[in-house]
Tab-separated table of C-alpha atoms in Angstrom:
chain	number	residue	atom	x	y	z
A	15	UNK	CA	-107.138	-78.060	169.603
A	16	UNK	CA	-104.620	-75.692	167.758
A	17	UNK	CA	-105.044	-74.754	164.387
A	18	UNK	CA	-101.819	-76.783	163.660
A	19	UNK	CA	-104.045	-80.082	164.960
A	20	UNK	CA	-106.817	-79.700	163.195
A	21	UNK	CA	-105.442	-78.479	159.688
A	22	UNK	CA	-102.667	-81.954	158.744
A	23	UNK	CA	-101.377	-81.541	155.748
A	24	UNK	CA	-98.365	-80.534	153.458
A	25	UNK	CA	-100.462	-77.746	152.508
A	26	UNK	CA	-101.571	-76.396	155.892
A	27	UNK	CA	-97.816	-77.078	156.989
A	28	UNK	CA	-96.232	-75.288	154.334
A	29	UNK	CA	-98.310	-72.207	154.456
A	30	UNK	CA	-97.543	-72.275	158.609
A	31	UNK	CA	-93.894	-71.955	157.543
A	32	UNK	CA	-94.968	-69.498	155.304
A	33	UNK	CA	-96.619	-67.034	157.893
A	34	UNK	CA	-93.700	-67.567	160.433
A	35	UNK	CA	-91.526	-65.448	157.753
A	36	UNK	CA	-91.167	-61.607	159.314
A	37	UNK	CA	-94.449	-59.967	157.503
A	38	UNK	CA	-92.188	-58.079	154.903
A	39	UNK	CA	-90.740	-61.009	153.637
A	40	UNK	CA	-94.053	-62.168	153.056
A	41	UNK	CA	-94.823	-59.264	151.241
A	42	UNK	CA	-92.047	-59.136	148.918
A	43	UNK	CA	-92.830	-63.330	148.211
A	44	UNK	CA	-96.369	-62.474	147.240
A	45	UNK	CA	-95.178	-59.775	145.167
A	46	UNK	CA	-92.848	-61.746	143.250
A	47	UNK	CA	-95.726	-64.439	142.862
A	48	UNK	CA	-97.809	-61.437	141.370
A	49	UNK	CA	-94.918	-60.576	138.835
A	50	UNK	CA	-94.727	-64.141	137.904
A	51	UNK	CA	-98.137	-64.771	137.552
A	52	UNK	CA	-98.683	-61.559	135.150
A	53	UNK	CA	-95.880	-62.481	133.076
A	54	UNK	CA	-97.485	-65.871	131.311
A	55	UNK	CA	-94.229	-67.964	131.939
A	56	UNK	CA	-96.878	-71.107	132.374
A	57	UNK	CA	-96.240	-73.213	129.166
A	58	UNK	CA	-97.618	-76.728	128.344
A	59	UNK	CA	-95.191	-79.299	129.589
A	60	UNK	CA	-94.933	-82.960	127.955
A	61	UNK	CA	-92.510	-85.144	129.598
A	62	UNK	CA	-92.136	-88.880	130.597
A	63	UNK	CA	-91.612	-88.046	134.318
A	64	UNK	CA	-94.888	-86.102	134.536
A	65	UNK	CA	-98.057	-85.347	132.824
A	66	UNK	CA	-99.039	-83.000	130.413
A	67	UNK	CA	-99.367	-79.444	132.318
A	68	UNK	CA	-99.421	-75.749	132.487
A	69	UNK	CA	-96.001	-75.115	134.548
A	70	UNK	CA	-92.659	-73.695	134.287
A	71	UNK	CA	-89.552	-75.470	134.849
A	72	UNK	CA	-86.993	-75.190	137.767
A	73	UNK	CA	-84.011	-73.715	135.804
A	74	UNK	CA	-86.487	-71.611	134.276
A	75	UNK	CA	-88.473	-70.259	137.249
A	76	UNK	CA	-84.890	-69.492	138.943
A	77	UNK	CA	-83.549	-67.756	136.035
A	78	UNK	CA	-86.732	-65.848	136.222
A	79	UNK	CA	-86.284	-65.173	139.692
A	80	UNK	CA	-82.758	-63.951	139.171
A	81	UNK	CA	-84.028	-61.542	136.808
A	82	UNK	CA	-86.357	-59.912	138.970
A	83	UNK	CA	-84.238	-59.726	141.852
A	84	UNK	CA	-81.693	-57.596	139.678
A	85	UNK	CA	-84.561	-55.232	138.998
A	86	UNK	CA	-85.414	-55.183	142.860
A	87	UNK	CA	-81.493	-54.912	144.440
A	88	UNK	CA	-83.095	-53.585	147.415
A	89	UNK	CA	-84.090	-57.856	147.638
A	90	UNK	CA	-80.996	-58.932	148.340
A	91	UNK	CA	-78.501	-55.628	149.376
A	92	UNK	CA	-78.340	-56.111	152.694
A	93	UNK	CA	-77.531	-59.751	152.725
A	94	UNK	CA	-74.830	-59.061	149.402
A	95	UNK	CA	-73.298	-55.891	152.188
A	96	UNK	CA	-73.286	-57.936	154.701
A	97	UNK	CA	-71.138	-60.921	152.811
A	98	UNK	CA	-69.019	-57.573	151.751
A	99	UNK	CA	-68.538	-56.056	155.116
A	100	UNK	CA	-67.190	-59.755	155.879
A	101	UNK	CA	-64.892	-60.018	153.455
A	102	UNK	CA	-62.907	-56.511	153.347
A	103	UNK	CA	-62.305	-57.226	157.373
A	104	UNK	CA	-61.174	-60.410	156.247
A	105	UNK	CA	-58.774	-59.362	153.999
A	106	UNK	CA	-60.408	-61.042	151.064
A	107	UNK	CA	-59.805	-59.308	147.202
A	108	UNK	CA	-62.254	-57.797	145.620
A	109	UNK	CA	-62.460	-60.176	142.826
A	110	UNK	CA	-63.581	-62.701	145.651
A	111	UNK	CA	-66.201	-60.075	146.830
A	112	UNK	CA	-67.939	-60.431	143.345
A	113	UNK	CA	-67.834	-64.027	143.278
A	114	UNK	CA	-69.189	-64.209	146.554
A	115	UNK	CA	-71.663	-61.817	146.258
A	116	UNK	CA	-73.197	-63.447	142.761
A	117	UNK	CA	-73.146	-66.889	145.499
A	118	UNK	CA	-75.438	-65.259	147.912
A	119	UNK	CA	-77.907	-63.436	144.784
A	120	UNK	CA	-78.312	-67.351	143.678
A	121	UNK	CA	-79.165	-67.960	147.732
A	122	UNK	CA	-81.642	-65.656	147.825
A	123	UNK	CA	-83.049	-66.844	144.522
A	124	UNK	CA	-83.644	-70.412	145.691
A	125	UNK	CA	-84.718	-69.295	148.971
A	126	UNK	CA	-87.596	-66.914	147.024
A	127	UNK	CA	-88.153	-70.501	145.103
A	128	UNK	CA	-88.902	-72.388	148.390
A	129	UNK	CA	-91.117	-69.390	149.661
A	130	UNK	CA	-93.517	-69.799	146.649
A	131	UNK	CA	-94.045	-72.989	147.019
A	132	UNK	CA	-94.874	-72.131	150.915
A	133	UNK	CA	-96.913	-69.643	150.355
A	134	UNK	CA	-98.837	-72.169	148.189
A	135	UNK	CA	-98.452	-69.870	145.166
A	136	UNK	CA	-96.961	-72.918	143.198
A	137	UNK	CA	-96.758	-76.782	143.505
A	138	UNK	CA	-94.109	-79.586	142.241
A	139	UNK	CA	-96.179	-81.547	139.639
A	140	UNK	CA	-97.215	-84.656	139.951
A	141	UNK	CA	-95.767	-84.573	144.018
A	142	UNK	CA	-98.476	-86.493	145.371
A	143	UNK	CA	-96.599	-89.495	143.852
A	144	UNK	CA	-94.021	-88.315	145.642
A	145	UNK	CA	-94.033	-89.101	149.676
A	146	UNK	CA	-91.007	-87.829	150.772
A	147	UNK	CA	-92.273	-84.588	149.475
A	148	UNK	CA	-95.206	-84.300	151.550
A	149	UNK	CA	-92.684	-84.051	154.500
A	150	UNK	CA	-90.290	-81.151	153.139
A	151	UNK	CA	-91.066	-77.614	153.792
A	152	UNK	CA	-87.829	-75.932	151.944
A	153	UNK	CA	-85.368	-77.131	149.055
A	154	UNK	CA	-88.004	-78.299	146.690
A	155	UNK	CA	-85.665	-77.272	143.190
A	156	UNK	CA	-84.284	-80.327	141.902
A	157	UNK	CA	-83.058	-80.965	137.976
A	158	UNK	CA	-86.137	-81.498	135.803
A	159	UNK	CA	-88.479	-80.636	138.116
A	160	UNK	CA	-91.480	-78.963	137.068
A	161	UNK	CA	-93.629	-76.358	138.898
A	162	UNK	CA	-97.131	-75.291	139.024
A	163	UNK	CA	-99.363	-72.345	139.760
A	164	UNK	CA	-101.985	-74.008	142.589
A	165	UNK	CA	-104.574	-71.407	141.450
A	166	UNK	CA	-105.027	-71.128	145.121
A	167	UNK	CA	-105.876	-67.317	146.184
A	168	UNK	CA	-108.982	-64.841	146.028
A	169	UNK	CA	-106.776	-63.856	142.382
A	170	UNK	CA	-108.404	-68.036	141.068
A	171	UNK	CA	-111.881	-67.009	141.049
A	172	UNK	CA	-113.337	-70.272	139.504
A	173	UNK	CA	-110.384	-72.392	139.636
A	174	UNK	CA	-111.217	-76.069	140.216
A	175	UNK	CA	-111.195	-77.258	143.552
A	176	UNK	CA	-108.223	-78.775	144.849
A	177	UNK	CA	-106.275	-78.984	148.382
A	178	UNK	CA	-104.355	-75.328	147.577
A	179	UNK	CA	-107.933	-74.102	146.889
A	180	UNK	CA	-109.611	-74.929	149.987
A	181	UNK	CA	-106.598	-74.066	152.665
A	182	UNK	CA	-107.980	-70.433	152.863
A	183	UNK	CA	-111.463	-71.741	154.241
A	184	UNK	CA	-111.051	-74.958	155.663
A	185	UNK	CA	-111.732	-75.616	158.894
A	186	UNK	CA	-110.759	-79.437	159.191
A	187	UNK	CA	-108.349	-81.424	157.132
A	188	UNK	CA	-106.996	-85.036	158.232
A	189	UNK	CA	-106.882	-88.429	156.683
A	190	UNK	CA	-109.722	-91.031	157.230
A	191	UNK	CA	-110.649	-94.137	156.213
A	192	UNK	CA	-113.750	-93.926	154.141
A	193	UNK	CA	-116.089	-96.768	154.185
A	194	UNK	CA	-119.048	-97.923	152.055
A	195	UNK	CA	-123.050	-96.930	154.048
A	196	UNK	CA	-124.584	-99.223	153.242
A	197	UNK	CA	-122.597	-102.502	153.637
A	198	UNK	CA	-120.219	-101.274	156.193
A	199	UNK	CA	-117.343	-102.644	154.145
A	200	UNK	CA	-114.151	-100.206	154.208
A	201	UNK	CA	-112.050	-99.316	150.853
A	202	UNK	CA	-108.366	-100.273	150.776
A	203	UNK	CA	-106.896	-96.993	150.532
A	204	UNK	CA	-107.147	-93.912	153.468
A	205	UNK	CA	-108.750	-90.341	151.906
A	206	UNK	CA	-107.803	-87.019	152.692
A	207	UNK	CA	-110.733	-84.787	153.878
A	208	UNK	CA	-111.292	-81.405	153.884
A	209	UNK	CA	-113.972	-79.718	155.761
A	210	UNK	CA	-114.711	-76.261	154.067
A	211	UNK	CA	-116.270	-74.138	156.172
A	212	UNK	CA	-117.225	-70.992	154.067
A	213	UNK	CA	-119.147	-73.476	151.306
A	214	UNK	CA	-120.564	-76.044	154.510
A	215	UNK	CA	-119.084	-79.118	152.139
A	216	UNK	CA	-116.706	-82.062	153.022
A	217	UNK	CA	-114.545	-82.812	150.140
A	218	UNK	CA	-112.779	-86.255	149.810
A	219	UNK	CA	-109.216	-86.639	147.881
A	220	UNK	CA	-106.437	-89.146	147.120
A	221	UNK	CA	-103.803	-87.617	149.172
A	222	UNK	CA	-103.105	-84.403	150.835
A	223	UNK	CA	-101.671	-83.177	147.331
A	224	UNK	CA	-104.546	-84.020	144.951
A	225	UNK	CA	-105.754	-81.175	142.547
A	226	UNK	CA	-109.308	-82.613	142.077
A	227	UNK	CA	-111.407	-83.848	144.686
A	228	UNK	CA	-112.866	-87.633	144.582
A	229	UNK	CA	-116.031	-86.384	145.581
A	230	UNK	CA	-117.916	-84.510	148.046
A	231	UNK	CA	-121.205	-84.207	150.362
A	232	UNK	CA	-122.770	-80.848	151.057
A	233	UNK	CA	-123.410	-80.740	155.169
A	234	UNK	CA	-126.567	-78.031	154.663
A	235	UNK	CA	-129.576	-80.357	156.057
A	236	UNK	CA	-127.547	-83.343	156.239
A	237	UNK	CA	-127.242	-85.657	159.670
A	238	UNK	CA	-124.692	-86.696	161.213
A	239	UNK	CA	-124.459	-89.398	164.229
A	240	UNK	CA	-121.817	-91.384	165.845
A	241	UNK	CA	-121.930	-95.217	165.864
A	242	UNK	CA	-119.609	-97.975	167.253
A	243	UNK	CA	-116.216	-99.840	165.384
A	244	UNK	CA	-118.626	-102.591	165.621
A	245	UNK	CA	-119.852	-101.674	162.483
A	246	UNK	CA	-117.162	-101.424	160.262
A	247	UNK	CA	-114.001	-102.316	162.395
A	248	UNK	CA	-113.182	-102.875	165.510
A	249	UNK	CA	-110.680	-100.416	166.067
A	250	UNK	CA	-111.953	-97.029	164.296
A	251	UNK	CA	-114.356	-94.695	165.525
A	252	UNK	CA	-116.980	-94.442	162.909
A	253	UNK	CA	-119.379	-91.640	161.832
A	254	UNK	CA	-122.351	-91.311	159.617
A	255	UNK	CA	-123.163	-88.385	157.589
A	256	UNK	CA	-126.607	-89.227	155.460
A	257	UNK	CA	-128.253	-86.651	153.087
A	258	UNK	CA	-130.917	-87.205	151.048
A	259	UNK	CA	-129.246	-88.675	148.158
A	260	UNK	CA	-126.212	-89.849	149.519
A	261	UNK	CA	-124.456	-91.493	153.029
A	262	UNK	CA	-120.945	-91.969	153.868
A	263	UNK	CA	-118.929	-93.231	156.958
A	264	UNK	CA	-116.011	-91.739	158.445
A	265	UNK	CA	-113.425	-94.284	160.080
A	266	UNK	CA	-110.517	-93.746	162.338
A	267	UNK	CA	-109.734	-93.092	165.850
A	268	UNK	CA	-109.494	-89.086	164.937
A	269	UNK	CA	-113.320	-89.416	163.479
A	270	UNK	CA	-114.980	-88.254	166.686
A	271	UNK	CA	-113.152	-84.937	166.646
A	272	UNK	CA	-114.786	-84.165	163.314
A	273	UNK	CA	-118.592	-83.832	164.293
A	274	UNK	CA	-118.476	-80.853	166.087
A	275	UNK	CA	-117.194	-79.084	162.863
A	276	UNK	CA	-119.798	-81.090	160.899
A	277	UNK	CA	-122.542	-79.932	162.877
A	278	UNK	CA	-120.880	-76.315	163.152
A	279	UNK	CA	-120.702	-76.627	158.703
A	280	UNK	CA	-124.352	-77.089	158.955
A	281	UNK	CA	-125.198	-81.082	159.397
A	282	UNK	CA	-127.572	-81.456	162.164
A	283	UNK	CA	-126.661	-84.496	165.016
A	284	UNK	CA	-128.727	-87.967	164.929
A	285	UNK	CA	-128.501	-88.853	168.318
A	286	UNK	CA	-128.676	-93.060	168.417
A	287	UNK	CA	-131.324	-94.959	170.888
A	288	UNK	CA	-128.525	-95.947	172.666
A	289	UNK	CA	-127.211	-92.850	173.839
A	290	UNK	CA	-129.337	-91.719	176.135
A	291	UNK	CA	-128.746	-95.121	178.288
A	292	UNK	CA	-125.159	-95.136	177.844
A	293	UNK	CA	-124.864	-91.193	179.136
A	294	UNK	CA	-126.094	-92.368	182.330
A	295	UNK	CA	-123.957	-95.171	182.381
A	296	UNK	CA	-121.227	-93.604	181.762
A	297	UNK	CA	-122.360	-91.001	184.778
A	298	UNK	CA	-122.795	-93.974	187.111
A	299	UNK	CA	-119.798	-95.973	186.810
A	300	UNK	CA	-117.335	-93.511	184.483
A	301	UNK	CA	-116.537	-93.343	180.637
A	302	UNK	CA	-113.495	-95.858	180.578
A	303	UNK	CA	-115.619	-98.598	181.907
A	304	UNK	CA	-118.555	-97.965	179.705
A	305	UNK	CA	-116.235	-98.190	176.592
A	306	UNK	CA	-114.169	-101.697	178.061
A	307	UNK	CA	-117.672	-103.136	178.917
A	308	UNK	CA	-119.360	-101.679	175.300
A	309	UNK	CA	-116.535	-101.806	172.935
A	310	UNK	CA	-117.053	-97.850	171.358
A	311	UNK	CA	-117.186	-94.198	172.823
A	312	UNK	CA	-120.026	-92.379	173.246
A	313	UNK	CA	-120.630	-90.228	171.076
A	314	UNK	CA	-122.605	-87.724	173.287
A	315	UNK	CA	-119.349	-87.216	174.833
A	316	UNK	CA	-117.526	-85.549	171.458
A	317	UNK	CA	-120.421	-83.197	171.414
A	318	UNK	CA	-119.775	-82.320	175.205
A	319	UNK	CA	-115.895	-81.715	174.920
């Protein structure tokens, strides 16, 4: 699977955008996030749209953007010449010039807005109540909105986790149903996981935008084994993971396609009495029929593919 199938997400997405940018446009947005970030523009927010937070608000953050691109003309020349170039063939005064040339500076201002939030530099606040967000990847400035630093980067050195934090070193991230080991009962609402490769931990959150995981399961020593929908419901793939002190159940029909990078994040495979037999089964008379005549997928075969 491609990186792009394995990593769902607004955060994954966004940063894909991101790195599609020509490389030097990527430079100059990450050295515009490093101005802003040294220049303590983060100020406590109270508001009845959104909690209390550290953030800076859209007018401000494009005023502040302004501001630096007048100190950096080199930003925006070639687009401002170009609109120039245009406009003396055209005919066009030069008092129109000027008024289109302050048009395309405020352009390039909003389009250096969209490209920190893409780099995952900063975040709308509160967007995860927000779904229609979750599907945008430019024009994120509206009126009132409010932005915030993720404190995602190798600059956030003991920053809390969140989804921004864990994009650099995750290695799965999906939604799943998560369901209750012990009596197989399934909670009402989906989770967002992330698999973190670098600290071998699967982190659970509310949605794809959360900035504080609901909890997590450290994969060092812990097994993991496949088991039919028959135990929780009868159209999910299900797997186990079971530690010492804690067990938790993965449902969905993507849940199969996450051992491998269990067991690769250090959880060690519990293969089920049943496997054995249904491997040669399933070599006798073919996978489809075993799963018709069975009701749930092997799950030697997601360790095979």
């Amino acid at each position: 699977m491609s990186r792009e199938q394995v990593l769902d997400g607004r955060v994954f997405a966004r940063h894909r955008a991101f790195l599609r940018l020509p490389e030097l446009e990527q430079r100059r947005t990450q050295a515009l996030a490093t101005f802003i970030d040294q220049s303590a523009v983060f100020h406590a927010h109270r508001g009845f749209l959104h909690r209390s937070s550290a953030g800076i608000s859209c007018d401000a953050l494009f005023d502040l953007v302004l501001g630096y691109l007048e100190k950096h003309p080199e930003l925006i020349e070639s687009r401002v010449a170009s609109a120039a170039a245009s406009d003396a063939a055209s005919g066009d005064s030069a008092s129109v010039s000027v008024v289109v040339a302050t048009q395309r500076k405020k352009q390039v201002a909003w389009t250096f807005v969209d490209r920190l939030v893409q780099s995952n530099f900063l975040m709308i606040n509160d967007e995860g109540d927000d779904p229609m967000l979750g599907m945008k990847l430019d024009d994120f400035a509206r009126p009132g909105m409010l932005f915030v630093p993720t404190h995602a980067g190798p600059s956030a050195a003991g920053a809390p986790v969140s989804v921004w934090s864990l994009r650099e070193d995750a290695v799965r991230a999906g939604v799943l149903r998560r369901a209750n080991a012990i009596t197989k009962s399934v909670g009402g609402r989906d989770a967002y996981f992330v698999l973190d490769g670098k600290r071998k931990t699967l982190y659970w959150f509310a949605s794809d935008a959360s900035t504080a995981p609901k909890g997590s399961i450290e994969l060092s020593g812990a097994q993991v084994q496949s088991c039919g929908p028959h135990m929780v419901d009868a159209t999910g793939f299900c797997v186990k993971i079971t530690t010492r002190h804690d067990s938790l159940l993965l449902v969905g029909s993507a849940a199969a396609d996450w051992i491998n990078p269990l067991i690769a994040c250090g959880a060690v495979y519990n293969m089920t009495l049943l496997e054995p037999i249904l491997s040669v089964v399933t070599m006798v008379i073919g996978e489809p029929a075993v799963k018709r005549s069975m009701g749930f997928t092997v799950g030697a075969t997601a360790l095979l593919s």
